[in-house]
């Protein structure tokens, strides 16, 4: 396992960050929407009609709405531990067809054993540590023939920002992410069968670092490590960071920010594996 053994997350900080980000989340969540769409496309390759679906880490309900549209007769549960986000998710769809909002911790799902057919989780698992415990909880609630479909971030995510901070003060100031091979091992350890894990790189581009950092804050993507440095960044430190990041400015005069997106599929029983889609590298422009 390559996950740092001393890595620990402040879940209260994670909840605060996403609660604050709720109001403007959808406008800023360009990558989250794109990855959700691509993750949902994997369901096109699976002959599967789930009756009960858990949108784990539902956020503002982007995935919940997609799942309700795809599986019109299914019951969709939108679960998140940030209540302001959950209120947005609960308003998705028509008044006759809305997800059932559940405010809870993903490590302690308020669901019966083997009660869910599909667990769908879009870009949430990077906030779960230790991740293997969360996989075990997902395995508990999935019934025979159940499917886990998820996306999360890998180690090369925001690598430019990590390197720029290292140049400023020798610290990363950036969340740590788990390698996809370790994730595959965790799935097997949790009792899932035939896990399929692959990766895709995205690059968001920005005119300046102020916009870049504002965008990260708008989607709740803050450093939530328990060992993080507390307090505000001073003007002098900010100018040093700005200068350090300039080394990455590209030929289009934009500052890139990379995201390594990991997609995973795993079954509870010997259901057929879905066909995997080819890996790509996508550039999304931010003004």
PDB file of C-alpha atoms in Angstrom:
ATOM      1  CA  UNK A   1       0.000   0.000   0.000  1.00  0.00           C
ATOM      2  CA  UNK A   2       1.338   3.443  -0.891  1.00  0.00           C
ATOM      3  CA  UNK A   3      -1.087   5.440   1.263  1.00  0.00           C
ATOM      4  CA  UNK A   4       0.786   7.418   3.943  1.00  0.00           C
ATOM      5  CA  UNK A   5       0.253   5.671   7.275  1.00  0.00           C
ATOM      6  CA  UNK A   6       0.179   8.961   9.180  1.00  0.00           C
ATOM      7  CA  UNK A   7      -2.441  10.562   6.943  1.00  0.00           C
ATOM      8  CA  UNK A   8      -5.596  11.555   8.805  1.00  0.00           C
ATOM      9  CA  UNK A   9      -8.605  13.606   7.719  1.00  0.00           C
ATOM     10  CA  UNK A  10     -10.471  16.218   9.704  1.00  0.00           C
ATOM     11  CA  UNK A  11     -14.033  15.243   8.794  1.00  0.00           C
ATOM     12  CA  UNK A  12     -15.441  18.315  10.518  1.00  0.00           C
ATOM     13  CA  UNK A  13     -13.369  20.491   8.171  1.00  0.00           C
ATOM     14  CA  UNK A  14     -14.610  18.509   5.162  1.00  0.00           C
ATOM     15  CA  UNK A  15     -18.220  19.036   6.253  1.00  0.00           C
ATOM     16  CA  UNK A  16     -17.686  22.752   6.861  1.00  0.00           C
ATOM     17  CA  UNK A  17     -16.029  23.259   3.478  1.00  0.00           C
ATOM     18  CA  UNK A  18     -18.828  21.578   1.534  1.00  0.00           C
ATOM     19  CA  UNK A  19     -21.549  23.248   3.572  1.00  0.00           C
ATOM     20  CA  UNK A  20     -20.060  26.662   2.757  1.00  0.00           C
ATOM     21  CA  UNK A  21     -19.661  25.744  -0.911  1.00  0.00           C
ATOM     22  CA  UNK A  22     -23.272  24.622  -1.405  1.00  0.00           C
ATOM     23  CA  UNK A  23     -24.729  27.899  -2.689  1.00  0.00           C
ATOM     24  CA  UNK A  24     -22.442  28.297  -5.702  1.00  0.00           C
ATOM     25  CA  UNK A  25     -21.375  24.687  -6.117  1.00  0.00           C
ATOM     26  CA  UNK A  26     -23.153  23.801  -9.366  1.00  0.00           C
ATOM     27  CA  UNK A  27     -21.757  26.840 -11.185  1.00  0.00           C
ATOM     28  CA  UNK A  28     -18.188  25.924 -10.228  1.00  0.00           C
ATOM     29  CA  UNK A  29     -18.461  22.138 -10.499  1.00  0.00           C
ATOM     30  CA  UNK A  30     -17.560  21.847 -14.192  1.00  0.00           C
ATOM     31  CA  UNK A  31     -15.277  18.860 -13.682  1.00  0.00           C
ATOM     32  CA  UNK A  32     -17.663  17.141 -11.269  1.00  0.00           C
ATOM     33  CA  UNK A  33     -20.466  17.323 -13.838  1.00  0.00           C
ATOM     34  CA  UNK A  34     -18.222  16.036 -16.620  1.00  0.00           C
ATOM     35  CA  UNK A  35     -16.964  13.103 -14.551  1.00  0.00           C
ATOM     36  CA  UNK A  36     -20.507  12.288 -13.413  1.00  0.00           C
ATOM     37  CA  UNK A  37     -21.627  12.098 -17.043  1.00  0.00           C
ATOM     38  CA  UNK A  38     -18.720   9.833 -17.955  1.00  0.00           C
ATOM     39  CA  UNK A  39     -19.249   7.623 -14.934  1.00  0.00           C
ATOM     40  CA  UNK A  40     -22.921   7.326 -15.809  1.00  0.00           C
ATOM     41  CA  UNK A  41     -21.991   6.293 -19.359  1.00  0.00           C
ATOM     42  CA  UNK A  42     -20.543   3.096 -17.933  1.00  0.00           C
ATOM     43  CA  UNK A  43     -24.064   2.040 -17.074  1.00  0.00           C
ATOM     44  CA  UNK A  44     -24.780   1.937 -20.830  1.00  0.00           C
ATOM     45  CA  UNK A  45     -22.571  -1.152 -21.010  1.00  0.00           C
ATOM     46  CA  UNK A  46     -24.312  -3.023 -18.202  1.00  0.00           C
ATOM     47  CA  UNK A  47     -27.608  -4.921 -18.423  1.00  0.00           C
ATOM     48  CA  UNK A  48     -28.816  -3.881 -15.029  1.00  0.00           C
ATOM     49  CA  UNK A  49     -32.132  -2.618 -13.625  1.00  0.00           C
ATOM     50  CA  UNK A  50     -31.611  -1.572 -10.015  1.00  0.00           C
ATOM     51  CA  UNK A  51     -34.659  -0.928  -7.864  1.00  0.00           C
ATOM     52  CA  UNK A  52     -32.892   0.825  -4.986  1.00  0.00           C
ATOM     53  CA  UNK A  53     -29.982   3.175  -5.681  1.00  0.00           C
ATOM     54  CA  UNK A  54     -27.702   4.964  -3.240  1.00  0.00           C
ATOM     55  CA  UNK A  55     -26.056   8.163  -4.483  1.00  0.00           C
ATOM     56  CA  UNK A  56     -23.239   8.196  -1.943  1.00  0.00           C
ATOM     57  CA  UNK A  57     -21.839  11.671  -1.344  1.00  0.00           C
ATOM     58  CA  UNK A  58     -24.669  13.160  -3.366  1.00  0.00           C
ATOM     59  CA  UNK A  59     -23.577  16.763  -2.943  1.00  0.00           C
ATOM     60  CA  UNK A  60     -25.998  19.036  -4.790  1.00  0.00           C
ATOM     61  CA  UNK A  61     -27.694  16.078  -6.461  1.00  0.00           C
ATOM     62  CA  UNK A  62     -26.067  16.131  -9.900  1.00  0.00           C
ATOM     63  CA  UNK A  63     -25.810  12.334  -9.981  1.00  0.00           C
ATOM     64  CA  UNK A  64     -29.174  11.782  -8.276  1.00  0.00           C
ATOM     65  CA  UNK A  65     -30.947  13.603 -11.077  1.00  0.00           C
ATOM     66  CA  UNK A  66     -29.097  11.598 -13.722  1.00  0.00           C
ATOM     67  CA  UNK A  67     -29.927   8.314 -11.976  1.00  0.00           C
ATOM     68  CA  UNK A  68     -33.619   9.200 -11.627  1.00  0.00           C
ATOM     69  CA  UNK A  69     -33.759   9.978 -15.336  1.00  0.00           C
ATOM     70  CA  UNK A  70     -31.997   6.743 -16.259  1.00  0.00           C
ATOM     71  CA  UNK A  71     -33.923   4.472 -13.883  1.00  0.00           C
ATOM     72  CA  UNK A  72     -37.381   6.004 -13.701  1.00  0.00           C
ATOM     73  CA  UNK A  73     -38.869   3.237 -11.538  1.00  0.00           C
ATOM     74  CA  UNK A  74     -35.993   3.025  -9.082  1.00  0.00           C
ATOM     75  CA  UNK A  75     -35.907   4.575  -5.623  1.00  0.00           C
ATOM     76  CA  UNK A  76     -32.914   6.911  -5.380  1.00  0.00           C
ATOM     77  CA  UNK A  77     -31.443   7.783  -1.986  1.00  0.00           C
ATOM     78  CA  UNK A  78     -29.271  10.920  -1.982  1.00  0.00           C
ATOM     79  CA  UNK A  79     -26.883  10.664   0.970  1.00  0.00           C
ATOM     80  CA  UNK A  80     -24.508  13.368   2.132  1.00  0.00           C
ATOM     81  CA  UNK A  81     -23.256  14.639   5.476  1.00  0.00           C
ATOM     82  CA  UNK A  82     -23.340  18.335   4.488  1.00  0.00           C
ATOM     83  CA  UNK A  83     -26.930  19.419   5.087  1.00  0.00           C
ATOM     84  CA  UNK A  84     -26.849  22.560   2.866  1.00  0.00           C
ATOM     85  CA  UNK A  85     -25.745  20.373  -0.056  1.00  0.00           C
ATOM     86  CA  UNK A  86     -28.426  17.813   0.720  1.00  0.00           C
ATOM     87  CA  UNK A  87     -31.151  20.450   0.587  1.00  0.00           C
ATOM     88  CA  UNK A  88     -30.140  21.157  -3.004  1.00  0.00           C
ATOM     89  CA  UNK A  89     -30.159  17.452  -3.861  1.00  0.00           C
ATOM     90  CA  UNK A  90     -33.629  17.017  -2.357  1.00  0.00           C
ATOM     91  CA  UNK A  91     -35.023  19.659  -4.727  1.00  0.00           C
ATOM     92  CA  UNK A  92     -33.912  17.827  -7.875  1.00  0.00           C
ATOM     93  CA  UNK A  93     -36.524  16.420 -10.225  1.00  0.00           C
ATOM     94  CA  UNK A  94     -40.285  16.931 -10.219  1.00  0.00           C
ATOM     95  CA  UNK A  95     -42.331  16.919  -7.024  1.00  0.00           C
ATOM     96  CA  UNK A  96     -43.541  13.425  -7.970  1.00  0.00           C
ATOM     97  CA  UNK A  97     -40.037  12.087  -8.512  1.00  0.00           C
ATOM     98  CA  UNK A  98     -37.383  13.386  -6.171  1.00  0.00           C
ATOM     99  CA  UNK A  99     -34.563  11.578  -4.381  1.00  0.00           C
ATOM    100  CA  UNK A 100     -35.005  10.640  -0.750  1.00  0.00           C
ATOM    101  CA  UNK A 101     -32.521  12.831   1.119  1.00  0.00           C
ATOM    102  CA  UNK A 102     -30.478  11.140   3.841  1.00  0.00           C
ATOM    103  CA  UNK A 103     -28.091  13.175   6.009  1.00  0.00           C
ATOM    104  CA  UNK A 104     -25.545  10.691   7.327  1.00  0.00           C
ATOM    105  CA  UNK A 105     -21.908   9.645   7.483  1.00  0.00           C
ATOM    106  CA  UNK A 106     -20.823   7.281   4.698  1.00  0.00           C
ATOM    107  CA  UNK A 107     -18.995   5.195   7.294  1.00  0.00           C
ATOM    108  CA  UNK A 108     -22.230   4.551   9.189  1.00  0.00           C
ATOM    109  CA  UNK A 109     -24.918   4.138   6.555  1.00  0.00           C
ATOM    110  CA  UNK A 110     -28.448   4.106   8.055  1.00  0.00           C
ATOM    111  CA  UNK A 111     -29.413   1.245   5.744  1.00  0.00           C
ATOM    112  CA  UNK A 112     -30.148  -2.428   6.276  1.00  0.00           C
ATOM    113  CA  UNK A 113     -27.753  -5.144   5.159  1.00  0.00           C
ATOM    114  CA  UNK A 114     -28.141  -6.076   1.473  1.00  0.00           C
ATOM    115  CA  UNK A 115     -30.822  -3.417   0.917  1.00  0.00           C
ATOM    116  CA  UNK A 116     -29.289  -1.576  -2.078  1.00  0.00           C
ATOM    117  CA  UNK A 117     -28.820  -2.675  -5.706  1.00  0.00           C
ATOM    118  CA  UNK A 118     -26.499   0.095  -6.906  1.00  0.00           C
ATOM    119  CA  UNK A 119     -24.094   2.331  -5.009  1.00  0.00           C
ATOM    120  CA  UNK A 120     -23.084   5.268  -7.228  1.00  0.00           C
ATOM    121  CA  UNK A 121     -20.445   7.628  -5.852  1.00  0.00           C
ATOM    122  CA  UNK A 122     -19.043  10.516  -7.886  1.00  0.00           C
ATOM    123  CA  UNK A 123     -15.846  12.208  -6.657  1.00  0.00           C
ATOM    124  CA  UNK A 124     -16.502  11.688  -2.965  1.00  0.00           C
ATOM    125  CA  UNK A 125     -14.258   8.837  -1.853  1.00  0.00           C
ATOM    126  CA  UNK A 126     -11.133  11.019  -1.708  1.00  0.00           C
ATOM    127  CA  UNK A 127     -12.657  12.466   1.466  1.00  0.00           C
ATOM    128  CA  UNK A 128     -12.970   9.024   3.080  1.00  0.00           C
ATOM    129  CA  UNK A 129     -10.173   7.709   5.285  1.00  0.00           C
ATOM    130  CA  UNK A 130      -9.367   4.944   5.892  1.00  0.00           C
ATOM    131  CA  UNK A 131     -11.003   4.100   2.570  1.00  0.00           C
ATOM    132  CA  UNK A 132     -11.087   0.330   3.108  1.00  0.00           C
ATOM    133  CA  UNK A 133     -13.520   0.818   6.014  1.00  0.00           C
ATOM    134  CA  UNK A 134     -15.876   2.731   3.735  1.00  0.00           C
ATOM    135  CA  UNK A 135     -15.699   0.022   1.076  1.00  0.00           C
ATOM    136  CA  UNK A 136     -16.648  -2.541   3.726  1.00  0.00           C
ATOM    137  CA  UNK A 137     -19.714  -0.466   4.622  1.00  0.00           C
ATOM    138  CA  UNK A 138     -20.753  -0.241   0.958  1.00  0.00           C
ATOM    139  CA  UNK A 139     -20.331  -3.991   0.657  1.00  0.00           C
ATOM    140  CA  UNK A 140     -22.594  -4.461   3.673  1.00  0.00           C
ATOM    141  CA  UNK A 141     -25.554  -2.574   2.181  1.00  0.00           C
ATOM    142  CA  UNK A 142     -25.276  -4.019  -1.334  1.00  0.00           C
ATOM    143  CA  UNK A 143     -27.422  -7.055  -2.024  1.00  0.00           C
ATOM    144  CA  UNK A 144     -26.549 -10.137  -4.128  1.00  0.00           C
ATOM    145  CA  UNK A 145     -25.711  -9.053  -7.668  1.00  0.00           C
ATOM    146  CA  UNK A 146     -25.270  -5.479  -6.461  1.00  0.00           C
ATOM    147  CA  UNK A 147     -22.967  -3.016  -8.204  1.00  0.00           C
ATOM    148  CA  UNK A 148     -20.571  -0.382  -6.894  1.00  0.00           C
ATOM    149  CA  UNK A 149     -19.721   2.320  -9.436  1.00  0.00           C
ATOM    150  CA  UNK A 150     -17.506   5.191  -8.346  1.00  0.00           C
ATOM    151  CA  UNK A 151     -15.030   7.891  -9.285  1.00  0.00           C
ATOM    152  CA  UNK A 152     -12.369   9.474  -7.112  1.00  0.00           C
ATOM    153  CA  UNK A 153      -9.125  11.411  -7.454  1.00  0.00           C
ATOM    154  CA  UNK A 154      -5.661   9.870  -7.807  1.00  0.00           C
ATOM    155  CA  UNK A 155      -2.175  11.038  -6.702  1.00  0.00           C
ATOM    156  CA  UNK A 156      -1.482  13.337  -9.688  1.00  0.00           C
ATOM    157  CA  UNK A 157      -4.478  15.512  -8.850  1.00  0.00           C
ATOM    158  CA  UNK A 158      -3.528  19.215  -8.447  1.00  0.00           C
ATOM    159  CA  UNK A 159       0.126  18.227  -8.794  1.00  0.00           C
ATOM    160  CA  UNK A 160       1.063  21.727 -10.009  1.00  0.00           C
ATOM    161  CA  UNK A 161      -0.338  23.328  -6.864  1.00  0.00           C
ATOM    162  CA  UNK A 162       1.432  20.785  -4.684  1.00  0.00           C
ATOM    163  CA  UNK A 163       4.765  21.493  -6.393  1.00  0.00           C
ATOM    164  CA  UNK A 164       4.292  25.268  -6.179  1.00  0.00           C
ATOM    165  CA  UNK A 165       3.613  25.085  -2.444  1.00  0.00           C
ATOM    166  CA  UNK A 166       6.651  22.850  -1.968  1.00  0.00           C
ATOM    167  CA  UNK A 167       8.763  25.575  -3.582  1.00  0.00           C
ATOM    168  CA  UNK A 168       7.335  28.188  -1.198  1.00  0.00           C
ATOM    169  CA  UNK A 169       7.702  26.512   2.193  1.00  0.00           C
ATOM    170  CA  UNK A 170       8.486  22.824   1.687  1.00  0.00           C
ATOM    171  CA  UNK A 171       4.934  21.741   2.507  1.00  0.00           C
ATOM    172  CA  UNK A 172       2.327  20.386   0.121  1.00  0.00           C
ATOM    173  CA  UNK A 173      -0.737  22.209   1.540  1.00  0.00           C
ATOM    174  CA  UNK A 174      -2.665  19.776  -0.659  1.00  0.00           C
ATOM    175  CA  UNK A 175      -4.887  16.794   0.049  1.00  0.00           C
ATOM    176  CA  UNK A 176      -3.259  13.380  -0.408  1.00  0.00           C
ATOM    177  CA  UNK A 177      -4.838  10.896  -2.810  1.00  0.00           C
ATOM    178  CA  UNK A 178      -4.705   7.101  -3.032  1.00  0.00           C
ATOM    179  CA  UNK A 179      -3.197   5.193  -5.971  1.00  0.00           C
ATOM    180  CA  UNK A 180      -5.673   3.246  -8.112  1.00  0.00           C
ATOM    181  CA  UNK A 181      -3.798  -0.033  -7.570  1.00  0.00           C
ATOM    182  CA  UNK A 182      -4.267   0.330  -3.824  1.00  0.00           C
ATOM    183  CA  UNK A 183      -7.944   1.028  -4.406  1.00  0.00           C
ATOM    184  CA  UNK A 184      -8.249  -2.221  -6.359  1.00  0.00           C
ATOM    185  CA  UNK A 185      -6.658  -4.119  -3.473  1.00  0.00           C
ATOM    186  CA  UNK A 186      -9.073  -2.504  -1.019  1.00  0.00           C
ATOM    187  CA  UNK A 187     -12.078  -3.559  -3.089  1.00  0.00           C
ATOM    188  CA  UNK A 188     -10.933  -7.171  -3.042  1.00  0.00           C
ATOM    189  CA  UNK A 189     -10.255  -6.944   0.681  1.00  0.00           C
ATOM    190  CA  UNK A 190     -13.789  -5.651   1.282  1.00  0.00           C
ATOM    191  CA  UNK A 191     -15.271  -8.693  -0.452  1.00  0.00           C
ATOM    192  CA  UNK A 192     -16.101  -7.294  -3.879  1.00  0.00           C
ATOM    193  CA  UNK A 193     -15.613  -9.487  -6.933  1.00  0.00           C
ATOM    194  CA  UNK A 194     -13.785  -8.721 -10.185  1.00  0.00           C
ATOM    195  CA  UNK A 195     -13.047  -5.035  -9.577  1.00  0.00           C
ATOM    196  CA  UNK A 196     -12.225  -2.947 -12.655  1.00  0.00           C
ATOM    197  CA  UNK A 197     -10.263   0.257 -12.014  1.00  0.00           C
ATOM    198  CA  UNK A 198      -8.977   2.687 -14.649  1.00  0.00           C
ATOM    199  CA  UNK A 199      -7.787   6.258 -14.893  1.00  0.00           C
ATOM    200  CA  UNK A 200      -8.308   9.407 -16.971  1.00  0.00           C
ATOM    201  CA  UNK A 201      -6.465  12.738 -16.833  1.00  0.00           C
ATOM    202  CA  UNK A 202      -8.209  16.113 -17.020  1.00  0.00           C
ATOM    203  CA  UNK A 203      -6.680  19.578 -17.109  1.00  0.00           C
ATOM    204  CA  UNK A 204      -8.510  22.738 -16.103  1.00  0.00           C
ATOM    205  CA  UNK A 205      -6.906  25.995 -17.233  1.00  0.00           C
ATOM    206  CA  UNK A 206      -7.060  29.430 -15.621  1.00  0.00           C
ATOM    207  CA  UNK A 207      -5.945  32.966 -16.399  1.00  0.00           C
ATOM    208  CA  UNK A 208      -4.455  33.520 -12.938  1.00  0.00           C
ATOM    209  CA  UNK A 209      -3.917  31.750  -9.633  1.00  0.00           C
ATOM    210  CA  UNK A 210      -6.512  33.877  -7.841  1.00  0.00           C
ATOM    211  CA  UNK A 211      -9.243  32.419 -10.048  1.00  0.00           C
ATOM    212  CA  UNK A 212      -7.768  28.944  -9.663  1.00  0.00           C
ATOM    213  CA  UNK A 213      -7.826  29.071  -5.864  1.00  0.00           C
ATOM    214  CA  UNK A 214     -11.286  30.639  -5.843  1.00  0.00           C
ATOM    215  CA  UNK A 215     -12.547  27.765  -7.991  1.00  0.00           C
ATOM    216  CA  UNK A 216     -11.124  25.171  -5.597  1.00  0.00           C
ATOM    217  CA  UNK A 217     -12.790  26.885  -2.660  1.00  0.00           C
ATOM    218  CA  UNK A 218     -16.091  27.078  -4.541  1.00  0.00           C
ATOM    219  CA  UNK A 219     -16.238  23.288  -4.875  1.00  0.00           C
ATOM    220  CA  UNK A 220     -15.212  22.663  -1.275  1.00  0.00           C
ATOM    221  CA  UNK A 221     -11.792  21.314  -2.245  1.00  0.00           C
ATOM    222  CA  UNK A 222      -9.689  22.393   0.714  1.00  0.00           C
ATOM    223  CA  UNK A 223      -6.832  20.707   2.528  1.00  0.00           C
ATOM    224  CA  UNK A 224      -8.621  18.754   5.264  1.00  0.00           C
ATOM    225  CA  UNK A 225      -5.629  16.865   6.650  1.00  0.00           C
ATOM    226  CA  UNK A 226      -5.574  16.934  10.441  1.00  0.00           C
ATOM    227  CA  UNK A 227      -1.906  17.977  10.242  1.00  0.00           C
ATOM    228  CA  UNK A 228      -2.605  20.970   7.968  1.00  0.00           C
ATOM    229  CA  UNK A 229      -1.332  24.427   8.864  1.00  0.00           C
ATOM    230  CA  UNK A 230      -4.165  26.428  10.410  1.00  0.00           C
ATOM    231  CA  UNK A 231      -4.806  30.092   9.696  1.00  0.00           C
ATOM    232  CA  UNK A 232      -4.913  32.403   6.686  1.00  0.00           C
ATOM    233  CA  UNK A 233      -2.223  32.711   4.029  1.00  0.00           C
ATOM    234  CA  UNK A 234      -0.362  36.033   4.331  1.00  0.00           C
ATOM    235  CA  UNK A 235       0.066  38.413   1.404  1.00  0.00           C
ATOM    236  CA  UNK A 236       3.788  37.704   1.161  1.00  0.00           C
ATOM    237  CA  UNK A 237       3.262  33.949   1.065  1.00  0.00           C
ATOM    238  CA  UNK A 238       0.500  34.360  -1.499  1.00  0.00           C
ATOM    239  CA  UNK A 239       2.829  36.359  -3.782  1.00  0.00           C
ATOM    240  CA  UNK A 240       5.461  33.632  -3.448  1.00  0.00           C
ATOM    241  CA  UNK A 241       2.900  30.999  -4.408  1.00  0.00           C
ATOM    242  CA  UNK A 242       1.772  33.085  -7.367  1.00  0.00           C
ATOM    243  CA  UNK A 243       5.375  33.385  -8.576  1.00  0.00           C
ATOM    244  CA  UNK A 244       6.082  29.683  -8.058  1.00  0.00           C
ATOM    245  CA  UNK A 245       3.022  28.671 -10.079  1.00  0.00           C
ATOM    246  CA  UNK A 246       4.067  30.783 -13.082  1.00  0.00           C
ATOM    247  CA  UNK A 247       6.501  28.047 -14.160  1.00  0.00           C
ATOM    248  CA  UNK A 248       3.476  26.043 -15.329  1.00  0.00           C
ATOM    249  CA  UNK A 249       1.964  28.735 -17.573  1.00  0.00           C
ATOM    250  CA  UNK A 250       1.433  27.138 -20.981  1.00  0.00           C
ATOM    251  CA  UNK A 251       1.685  28.254 -24.610  1.00  0.00           C
ATOM    252  CA  UNK A 252      -1.907  29.532 -24.468  1.00  0.00           C
ATOM    253  CA  UNK A 253      -0.887  31.786 -21.554  1.00  0.00           C
ATOM    254  CA  UNK A 254      -3.014  29.745 -19.144  1.00  0.00           C
ATOM    255  CA  UNK A 255      -2.237  28.143 -15.795  1.00  0.00           C
ATOM    256  CA  UNK A 256      -3.056  24.412 -15.850  1.00  0.00           C
ATOM    257  CA  UNK A 257      -4.394  22.361 -12.952  1.00  0.00           C
ATOM    258  CA  UNK A 258      -4.342  18.590 -13.410  1.00  0.00           C
ATOM    259  CA  UNK A 259      -6.840  16.054 -12.116  1.00  0.00           C
ATOM    260  CA  UNK A 260      -6.240  12.313 -12.129  1.00  0.00           C
ATOM    261  CA  UNK A 261      -9.701  10.767 -12.111  1.00  0.00           C
ATOM    262  CA  UNK A 262     -10.018   7.116 -11.112  1.00  0.00           C
ATOM    263  CA  UNK A 263     -13.092   5.142 -12.145  1.00  0.00           C
ATOM    264  CA  UNK A 264     -14.007   1.914 -10.386  1.00  0.00           C
ATOM    265  CA  UNK A 265     -16.553  -0.857 -10.840  1.00  0.00           C
ATOM    266  CA  UNK A 266     -17.060  -3.842  -8.554  1.00  0.00           C
ATOM    267  CA  UNK A 267     -19.766  -6.444  -8.022  1.00  0.00           C
ATOM    268  CA  UNK A 268     -21.057  -8.302  -5.020  1.00  0.00           C
ATOM    269  CA  UNK A 269     -21.635 -11.517  -6.971  1.00  0.00           C
ATOM    270  CA  UNK A 270     -20.459 -13.062 -10.234  1.00  0.00           C
ATOM    271  CA  UNK A 271     -22.262 -10.567 -12.462  1.00  0.00           C
ATOM    272  CA  UNK A 272     -20.616  -9.834 -15.833  1.00  0.00           C
ATOM    273  CA  UNK A 273     -18.044  -7.070 -15.941  1.00  0.00           C
ATOM    274  CA  UNK A 274     -18.818  -3.911 -17.897  1.00  0.00           C
ATOM    275  CA  UNK A 275     -16.760  -2.984 -20.916  1.00  0.00           C
ATOM    276  CA  UNK A 276     -14.179  -0.377 -19.926  1.00  0.00           C
ATOM    277  CA  UNK A 277     -13.947   2.865 -21.855  1.00  0.00           C
ATOM    278  CA  UNK A 278     -10.631   4.108 -23.263  1.00  0.00           C
ATOM    279  CA  UNK A 279      -8.563   6.493 -21.165  1.00  0.00           C
ATOM    280  CA  UNK A 280      -8.326  10.073 -22.370  1.00  0.00           C
ATOM    281  CA  UNK A 281      -6.805  13.405 -21.424  1.00  0.00           C
ATOM    282  CA  UNK A 282      -9.311  16.238 -21.506  1.00  0.00           C
ATOM    283  CA  UNK A 283      -8.678  19.974 -21.204  1.00  0.00           C
ATOM    284  CA  UNK A 284     -11.523  22.065 -19.791  1.00  0.00           C
ATOM    285  CA  UNK A 285     -11.152  25.828 -20.167  1.00  0.00           C
ATOM    286  CA  UNK A 286     -11.919  28.104 -17.219  1.00  0.00           C
ATOM    287  CA  UNK A 287     -12.043  31.843 -17.745  1.00  0.00           C
TER     288      UNK A 287
END
